XYZ file of C-alpha atoms in Angstrom:
551
model
C 53.787 -54.199 89.477
C 56.868 -52.024 89.733
C 54.955 -49.711 92.050
C 54.104 -52.630 94.343
C 57.725 -53.781 94.332
C 58.892 -50.314 95.333
C 56.373 -50.116 98.188
C 57.684 -53.450 99.424
C 61.189 -52.046 99.530
C 62.360 -54.009 96.515
C 64.177 -52.845 93.445
C 61.381 -52.087 90.932
C 63.691 -52.983 88.064
C 63.367 -56.663 88.959
C 59.916 -56.515 87.308
C 61.053 -57.104 83.760
C 60.045 -59.497 80.952
C 62.162 -62.642 81.335
C 62.107 -63.429 77.608
C 62.754 -61.121 74.646
C 59.547 -59.274 73.722
C 59.058 -57.362 70.479
C 55.993 -55.202 69.871
C 55.461 -54.709 66.141
C 52.930 -51.952 65.539
C 50.470 -52.847 62.784
C 46.747 -53.635 62.398
C 45.669 -50.139 63.393
C 45.163 -48.256 60.161
C 42.020 -46.593 58.858
C 41.970 -45.845 55.155
C 40.547 -42.343 54.847
C 42.572 -41.478 51.751
C 43.157 -43.847 48.851
C 44.057 -43.932 45.187
C 46.562 -41.051 45.394
C 50.327 -40.878 45.837
C 50.101 -38.962 49.114
C 47.568 -41.386 50.633
C 50.244 -42.909 52.869
C 51.316 -39.599 54.348
C 47.754 -38.410 54.908
C 46.634 -41.662 56.532
C 49.772 -41.802 58.703
C 49.145 -38.299 60.057
C 45.551 -39.145 60.893
C 46.568 -42.385 62.576
C 49.086 -40.738 64.883
C 46.564 -38.050 65.741
C 43.841 -40.587 66.577
C 46.141 -42.846 68.583
C 48.408 -40.288 70.219
C 47.837 -41.613 73.738
C 48.653 -45.171 72.639
C 51.921 -44.115 71.033
C 52.881 -42.038 74.060
C 52.536 -45.170 76.157
C 54.679 -47.139 73.690
C 57.290 -44.388 73.753
C 57.536 -44.761 77.502
C 57.765 -48.548 77.293
C 60.605 -48.347 74.780
C 62.913 -46.931 77.458
C 61.341 -48.393 80.593
C 62.260 -52.065 80.055
C 65.472 -53.727 78.925
C 63.923 -56.806 77.274
C 61.007 -55.008 75.609
C 61.493 -53.411 72.213
C 59.149 -51.726 69.751
C 59.153 -51.989 65.966
C 57.407 -48.700 65.149
C 54.762 -47.983 62.516
C 55.895 -47.978 58.925
C 58.266 -50.963 59.171
C 55.892 -53.792 58.299
C 53.394 -56.425 59.352
C 54.438 -58.298 62.493
C 54.514 -61.715 60.811
C 56.619 -60.546 57.902
C 59.024 -58.656 60.174
C 59.358 -61.883 62.149
C 60.279 -63.788 59.005
C 62.562 -61.195 57.478
C 64.381 -59.936 60.538
C 63.446 -60.872 64.080
C 63.673 -64.681 64.054
C 67.227 -66.026 64.589
C 66.259 -69.684 64.195
C 68.600 -70.656 67.035
C 69.391 -68.904 70.307
C 72.588 -69.132 72.313
C 72.502 -68.662 76.061
C 75.089 -66.844 78.139
C 76.523 -70.228 79.067
C 77.038 -71.089 75.403
C 74.088 -73.496 75.151
C 72.206 -73.441 71.824
C 68.482 -74.046 71.693
C 65.823 -73.618 68.964
C 63.850 -70.440 68.541
C 60.197 -70.526 69.607
C 57.507 -67.875 69.484
C 54.139 -67.039 70.987
C 52.318 -64.025 69.595
C 49.037 -62.286 70.265
C 47.810 -62.772 66.713
C 46.334 -65.970 65.325
C 48.610 -65.856 62.264
C 51.763 -66.026 64.330
C 51.996 -69.489 62.759
C 53.547 -67.877 59.693
C 56.866 -68.335 61.478
C 56.423 -72.116 61.100
C 57.506 -71.630 57.480
C 61.150 -71.261 58.578
C 61.117 -74.119 61.084
C 60.213 -72.102 64.198
C 57.642 -73.633 66.541
C 55.108 -70.945 67.356
C 51.449 -70.030 67.426
C 49.031 -67.367 68.579
C 47.935 -67.043 72.201
C 45.692 -64.753 74.220
C 46.907 -61.697 76.040
C 46.914 -63.359 79.474
C 49.022 -66.265 78.201
C 51.430 -63.855 76.550
C 51.788 -61.827 79.740
C 52.437 -64.998 81.718
C 55.083 -66.042 79.217
C 56.753 -62.636 79.482
C 57.085 -63.204 83.211
C 58.692 -66.610 82.767
C 55.669 -68.852 83.153
C 55.438 -71.903 80.867
C 52.843 -72.164 78.118
C 50.821 -75.265 78.946
C 49.175 -77.479 76.334
C 48.267 -81.125 75.969
C 50.548 -83.317 73.871
C 48.892 -82.939 70.463
C 48.286 -85.345 67.626
C 50.642 -84.598 64.744
C 49.128 -84.861 61.279
C 51.658 -85.394 58.520
C 50.774 -83.965 55.106
C 52.719 -85.615 52.287
C 52.971 -83.170 49.389
C 53.786 -84.777 46.051
C 54.602 -83.382 42.619
C 54.898 -79.695 41.691
C 52.529 -76.776 41.247
C 51.360 -75.874 37.752
C 53.009 -72.597 36.621
C 49.598 -70.890 36.397
C 48.865 -71.579 40.065
C 50.010 -69.511 43.018
C 50.752 -70.306 46.638
C 47.320 -68.892 47.463
C 45.670 -71.513 45.267
C 47.679 -74.149 47.081
C 46.813 -72.953 50.572
C 43.093 -72.677 49.784
C 43.120 -76.303 48.614
C 45.057 -77.362 51.713
C 42.587 -75.476 53.919
C 39.652 -77.236 52.285
C 41.333 -80.632 52.718
C 42.419 -80.138 56.324
C 39.051 -78.740 57.382
C 37.487 -81.975 56.180
C 40.158 -83.952 58.066
C 39.273 -82.114 61.312
C 42.762 -81.054 62.411
C 41.504 -78.570 65.018
C 43.873 -78.487 67.999
C 46.468 -80.647 66.227
C 49.948 -79.977 64.878
C 50.365 -80.299 61.123
C 53.773 -81.058 59.610
C 54.440 -81.030 55.879
C 56.835 -83.542 54.356
C 57.674 -85.265 51.094
C 59.195 -84.289 47.761
C 56.511 -81.711 47.038
C 57.336 -79.902 50.269
C 61.012 -79.802 49.292
C 60.073 -78.081 46.021
C 58.289 -75.190 47.749
C 60.076 -71.918 48.402
C 60.198 -70.671 51.981
C 57.802 -67.858 51.098
C 55.292 -70.391 49.758
C 55.745 -72.410 52.955
C 55.130 -69.279 55.019
C 51.904 -68.674 53.101
C 50.709 -72.168 54.024
C 51.830 -71.880 57.647
C 50.081 -68.532 57.968
C 46.727 -70.150 57.202
C 46.911 -72.693 60.042
C 44.090 -70.913 61.934
C 41.893 -71.224 58.840
C 42.358 -74.972 58.594
C 42.070 -75.231 62.360
C 45.510 -76.528 63.323
C 47.594 -75.159 66.168
C 50.415 -74.782 63.679
C 51.498 -75.838 60.176
C 55.168 -76.733 60.500
C 57.938 -76.962 57.892
C 61.305 -78.396 59.038
C 64.554 -76.502 58.520
C 66.345 -77.453 55.288
C 68.582 -75.974 52.600
C 65.803 -73.687 51.365
C 65.532 -72.255 54.878
C 69.233 -71.443 54.818
C 68.834 -69.859 51.372
C 66.047 -67.669 52.745
C 68.195 -66.578 55.686
C 70.991 -65.643 53.273
C 68.583 -63.793 50.979
C 67.145 -61.780 53.867
C 70.566 -60.613 55.006
C 71.167 -62.687 58.123
C 74.812 -62.889 59.139
C 76.921 -65.897 58.064
C 77.477 -66.720 61.736
C 73.745 -67.013 62.414
C 73.200 -69.131 59.318
C 76.060 -71.464 60.244
C 74.699 -71.795 63.787
C 71.233 -72.603 62.449
C 72.514 -75.320 60.118
C 74.937 -76.794 62.668
C 72.350 -77.004 65.435
C 69.634 -78.749 63.438
C 72.113 -81.122 61.805
C 73.584 -82.024 65.191
C 70.089 -82.723 66.519
C 69.171 -84.888 63.514
C 66.337 -82.508 62.591
C 67.726 -80.996 59.392
C 65.912 -81.601 56.125
C 62.397 -82.444 54.930
C 61.378 -85.971 55.998
C 60.643 -88.580 53.342
C 57.548 -90.729 53.336
C 57.771 -93.397 56.037
C 60.570 -91.744 58.028
C 58.266 -90.408 60.761
C 55.381 -92.130 62.494
C 52.667 -89.459 62.429
C 49.325 -89.749 64.215
C 47.678 -89.475 60.788
C 48.975 -89.068 57.249
C 47.249 -87.158 54.454
C 48.439 -86.784 50.867
C 48.089 -84.049 48.267
C 49.433 -83.989 44.720
C 50.485 -80.417 43.938
C 49.847 -81.043 40.248
C 46.105 -81.265 41.013
C 45.914 -77.703 42.395
C 43.571 -75.481 40.374
C 43.210 -71.668 40.392
C 40.479 -70.783 42.860
C 38.783 -68.355 45.200
C 37.893 -68.739 48.846
C 34.374 -68.095 49.900
C 32.124 -66.429 49.441
C 31.983 -66.575 53.232
C 34.470 -69.095 54.641
C 38.005 -70.051 53.539
C 37.152 -73.748 53.303
C 34.387 -72.970 50.800
C 36.864 -72.976 47.930
C 35.548 -72.271 44.433
C 37.390 -73.274 41.250
C 37.905 -70.207 39.122
C 35.897 -71.589 36.217
C 32.935 -72.190 38.528
C 32.728 -68.740 40.116
C 29.776 -67.599 38.004
C 27.663 -70.730 38.450
C 28.454 -70.936 42.177
C 27.547 -67.304 42.806
C 24.260 -67.714 40.935
C 23.436 -70.789 43.005
C 24.392 -69.273 46.365
C 22.556 -66.013 45.690
C 19.170 -67.609 46.313
C 20.311 -70.506 48.500
C 19.248 -70.448 52.175
C 21.633 -68.793 54.601
C 21.932 -72.047 56.562
C 23.319 -73.613 53.394
C 25.949 -70.864 53.102
C 23.809 -68.886 50.670
C 22.524 -65.320 50.739
C 18.805 -66.085 50.864
C 17.882 -63.582 48.147
C 15.112 -63.827 45.576
C 16.359 -65.347 42.278
C 14.668 -62.605 40.276
C 16.792 -59.984 42.099
C 20.064 -61.360 40.751
C 20.156 -58.915 37.838
C 18.532 -56.065 39.723
C 20.200 -52.644 39.616
C 20.460 -50.547 42.794
C 21.200 -46.885 43.317
C 23.882 -45.876 45.792
C 23.710 -42.740 47.925
C 25.414 -40.747 45.158
C 23.281 -42.209 42.378
C 25.901 -44.694 41.170
C 24.249 -47.837 39.782
C 25.452 -51.112 41.325
C 24.426 -54.709 40.811
C 24.746 -57.974 42.661
C 28.248 -59.368 42.244
C 29.905 -56.011 41.556
C 33.421 -55.420 42.864
C 33.729 -52.549 45.347
C 37.103 -53.089 47.010
C 40.279 -54.389 45.371
C 42.928 -54.529 48.078
C 46.377 -56.035 47.787
C 46.926 -56.620 51.466
C 47.393 -59.590 53.740
C 50.238 -61.210 55.595
C 49.210 -64.382 53.738
C 50.016 -62.798 50.380
C 52.253 -59.788 50.891
C 55.066 -61.862 52.398
C 55.218 -63.825 49.160
C 57.238 -62.069 46.442
C 55.960 -64.508 43.822
C 52.376 -63.276 44.032
C 53.349 -59.615 44.542
C 55.612 -59.590 41.494
C 52.883 -61.354 39.516
C 50.436 -58.629 40.553
C 52.870 -55.973 39.384
C 53.473 -57.710 36.063
C 49.751 -58.020 35.513
C 49.292 -54.320 36.263
C 52.029 -53.499 33.753
C 50.338 -55.494 31.000
C 46.940 -54.044 31.862
C 48.204 -50.454 31.679
C 50.046 -51.119 28.424
C 46.811 -52.417 26.885
C 44.918 -49.377 28.097
C 42.820 -50.987 30.827
C 41.689 -48.737 33.654
C 40.023 -49.228 37.028
C 36.333 -48.563 37.435
C 36.215 -45.360 39.536
C 33.703 -46.841 42.000
C 36.245 -49.470 43.107
C 38.322 -48.658 46.157
C 41.887 -49.788 45.453
C 44.754 -50.028 47.906
C 48.179 -51.608 48.200
C 49.495 -52.501 51.654
C 52.886 -54.215 51.294
C 53.943 -56.369 54.217
C 57.259 -54.591 54.720
C 59.427 -51.867 53.255
C 61.280 -54.552 51.344
C 58.174 -55.222 49.230
C 57.916 -51.604 48.110
C 61.640 -51.644 47.404
C 61.647 -54.687 45.133
C 58.480 -53.628 43.315
C 60.195 -50.329 42.611
C 63.472 -51.903 41.483
C 61.559 -54.275 39.204
C 59.889 -51.262 37.595
C 56.395 -52.419 38.531
C 55.326 -49.919 41.183
C 54.455 -47.139 38.683
C 52.016 -49.461 36.904
C 50.331 -50.432 40.172
C 50.061 -46.755 41.081
C 48.680 -45.953 37.652
C 45.751 -48.230 38.456
C 45.228 -46.742 41.906
C 47.254 -49.178 44.028
C 49.171 -46.383 45.712
C 49.147 -47.696 49.261
C 52.831 -48.018 50.138
C 51.093 -48.687 53.416
C 52.989 -51.099 55.609
C 50.024 -52.477 57.528
C 46.986 -54.673 57.440
C 43.913 -52.589 56.824
C 41.004 -54.357 55.190
C 41.111 -57.001 57.909
C 39.160 -54.596 60.069
C 36.096 -52.466 59.579
C 38.510 -49.550 59.863
C 38.029 -48.155 56.391
C 36.079 -45.286 54.970
C 33.077 -45.762 52.652
C 33.983 -47.266 49.289
C 31.557 -45.117 47.344
C 28.540 -46.939 46.001
C 27.541 -49.878 48.096
C 29.488 -49.368 51.264
C 27.046 -46.638 52.209
C 23.905 -48.690 51.725
C 21.834 -49.869 54.620
C 21.127 -53.482 55.469
C 17.993 -55.537 54.976
C 16.476 -56.954 51.822
C 17.486 -53.974 49.692
C 21.198 -54.582 50.232
C 22.857 -55.963 47.095
C 25.246 -58.929 47.147
C 28.277 -56.821 46.371
C 31.715 -58.262 46.129
C 34.618 -57.115 48.159
C 37.660 -57.679 46.020
C 39.979 -60.109 47.784
C 41.152 -58.330 50.848
C 43.259 -59.906 53.534
C 42.995 -63.078 55.509
C 40.230 -65.304 54.156
C 39.285 -66.401 57.617
C 36.634 -64.981 59.896
C 33.156 -64.756 58.475
C 31.442 -61.373 58.555
C 34.529 -59.413 59.531
C 33.876 -56.687 56.984
C 30.656 -54.941 56.186
C 30.039 -56.132 52.627
C 28.166 -59.431 52.424
C 30.142 -61.159 49.683
C 33.861 -61.800 50.021
C 35.989 -64.103 47.907
C 39.658 -63.688 48.798
C 42.213 -64.886 46.262
C 45.817 -64.299 45.220
C 47.217 -60.797 44.691
C 47.496 -60.932 40.886
C 43.965 -62.273 40.566
C 42.540 -59.470 42.677
C 44.412 -57.076 40.406
C 42.766 -58.289 37.202
C 39.327 -58.132 38.749
C 39.619 -54.438 39.493
C 40.102 -52.914 36.000
C 37.029 -54.585 34.547
C 34.312 -52.240 33.269
C 31.850 -55.076 32.884
C 28.857 -55.093 35.250
C 28.762 -57.739 37.967
C 32.199 -59.396 37.504
C 31.129 -62.327 39.686
C 28.664 -63.180 36.928
C 31.269 -63.349 34.164
C 32.709 -66.594 32.816
C 36.389 -65.754 32.500
C 37.019 -68.722 30.248
C 34.857 -67.298 27.464
C 34.257 -63.607 28.219
C 36.744 -60.717 27.991
C 37.649 -58.651 31.028
C 37.660 -55.371 29.126
C 38.621 -53.487 25.980
C 42.128 -52.433 24.961
C 42.927 -48.886 23.886
C 42.461 -49.941 20.270
C 39.027 -51.412 20.988
C 39.935 -55.094 21.009
C 38.675 -57.582 23.588
C 41.148 -58.342 26.364
C 41.000 -61.775 27.976
C 42.703 -62.801 31.180
C 45.301 -64.779 29.228
C 46.513 -61.561 27.620
C 47.665 -60.054 30.907
C 48.366 -63.036 33.160
C 52.160 -63.250 33.747
C 54.085 -66.428 33.038
C 56.128 -68.271 35.643
C 59.320 -67.370 33.746
C 58.458 -63.661 33.878
C 57.998 -63.830 37.650
C 61.160 -65.900 38.111
C 63.217 -63.362 36.166
C 62.334 -60.667 38.713
C 62.853 -62.709 41.884
C 66.444 -61.450 42.094
C 65.033 -58.095 43.244
C 62.996 -59.711 46.026
C 65.756 -61.739 47.708
C 68.539 -59.159 47.844
C 70.486 -59.402 51.096
C 71.970 -55.859 50.985
C 68.462 -54.408 50.685
C 67.262 -56.268 53.780
C 70.324 -55.214 55.765
C 69.941 -51.580 54.743
C 66.225 -51.329 55.508
C 66.408 -53.094 58.861
C 69.677 -51.515 59.997
C 67.978 -48.141 60.514
C 65.326 -49.537 62.837
C 66.745 -47.528 65.727
C 66.343 -44.318 63.718
C 62.770 -45.321 62.881
C 62.093 -45.787 66.587
C 63.532 -42.370 67.298
C 61.375 -40.766 64.629
C 58.351 -42.454 66.160
C 59.275 -41.160 69.610
C 59.800 -37.575 68.490
C 56.226 -37.345 67.288
C 54.855 -37.198 70.811
C 55.340 -35.041 73.888
C 56.186 -36.528 77.223
C 53.092 -38.295 78.639
C 51.574 -36.381 81.546
C 50.938 -39.500 83.668
C 53.201 -40.386 86.568
C 56.368 -42.274 85.751
C 56.961 -45.874 86.606
C 59.246 -46.420 89.617
C 62.760 -47.366 88.679
C 62.740 -45.612 85.308
C 61.817 -42.044 84.420
C 59.587 -40.965 81.598
C 61.492 -40.370 78.374
C 62.661 -36.894 77.457
C 64.562 -38.010 74.366
C 64.200 -40.668 71.691
C 64.606 -44.327 72.578
C 68.089 -45.577 73.408
C 67.388 -48.889 71.756
C 69.097 -50.472 68.848
C 67.360 -52.962 66.581
C 65.122 -55.542 68.249
C 66.323 -58.986 69.119
C 64.593 -62.271 68.430
C 60.857 -62.678 69.100
């Protein structure tokens, strides 16, 4: 477009995004190395080698446009970077006019930003490009479904349990193409990170977005993530002046439809084994798996012969595997890794498991992919990272990886062929519990981060066929049975460590060097050989940019 403008005798620099655009590089990792402390460095080197041309293009774009900025690899997942850093909540124009922040992103889980009161959702590439050039985003006036949350979550339940229940409920209510807004006393009790977890899953329950209004907890989150006092004051003042501050009470807003959910009724659960709305209570995992194993595929089953349930298979390396075995245990997902409650719980569980002498079955591929550098920081300060690493969760990998098929064989079953001989192996909860068949292992039951942690150290065969209420998950170093209650962290234990997760100086320090991170990214690549864009030369030095602005 700049070339055309130049040929027409115009200034090519007039071709410029008319709204702030931030490109956060994630989603592109392949896990070749895992379970070792240098896995991050090895995988990062391979990634830059494989995608050198892509990063050369990004390097050029970083200096070619004034309103386009890049958050380079190694900073975090786009949705979490949005929450922790990019979103201002309120913009102020050059004329001094304040207006609310909005966002369109080219990822379906852009809705995570709804957790801090920002209207936003995922769009296609063409819509995004049109928006960059100042075109409006068109949509029909939607129905708005109000969800009245009552009561409080049981201490043993996580935000993941809550969102899986909400997904099941809203799928039945058919909210596809509608806006969902949460209100009521139960909503007020939720932390912003729990709200973000629920907003993130809007694509799974079918809504255009899952919105939480701005309130005092939003301001607390902005303070905890190191936003400036001026920005926080502007956010509060604007929404109060507009009469939009605070969580609505029942009856205050006339919604198109109202649904209710008592948080006290939430039960620990898994999603799946194929779709997020197919929620399974934790105490029914064994019976449900046994039923679905031989159920017809059209009934969400696997269509296998009942007599094959206990059959043992041989992998390419001779490793015996059975139906229901765990092969991948991955702590990764913008749904979970943005939530310090579940990440700290996973670390506490790992600590207790190591102290009791539990180990990870060597056939299981483990990985930890924190959503931002802040996650690694607070896990380290809380003293939990060494225990996670002891069990093979060495990722320190600031990306989403198990979302894609971009991973190397996980030993035993990942190398098997398809057809009737393929066992119903279980992929330990990986990332977004959304799109069916997105990974190559037939059975997937995503759950919360701590729960995926306690599945991985089990030496029992076929963990999906174990009743966790009555059967131990392993043996301690002194030979005693270990049950899940022995290692599951209490709510008070998690709460005591939250001070490490919401530390404003840490956020400011880690995001203040974004310009240096961009420069390091740029220095990795030589100048691209292609012709330069009119109006701006190809870069010969690192990017001139400072930290990105709002999304």
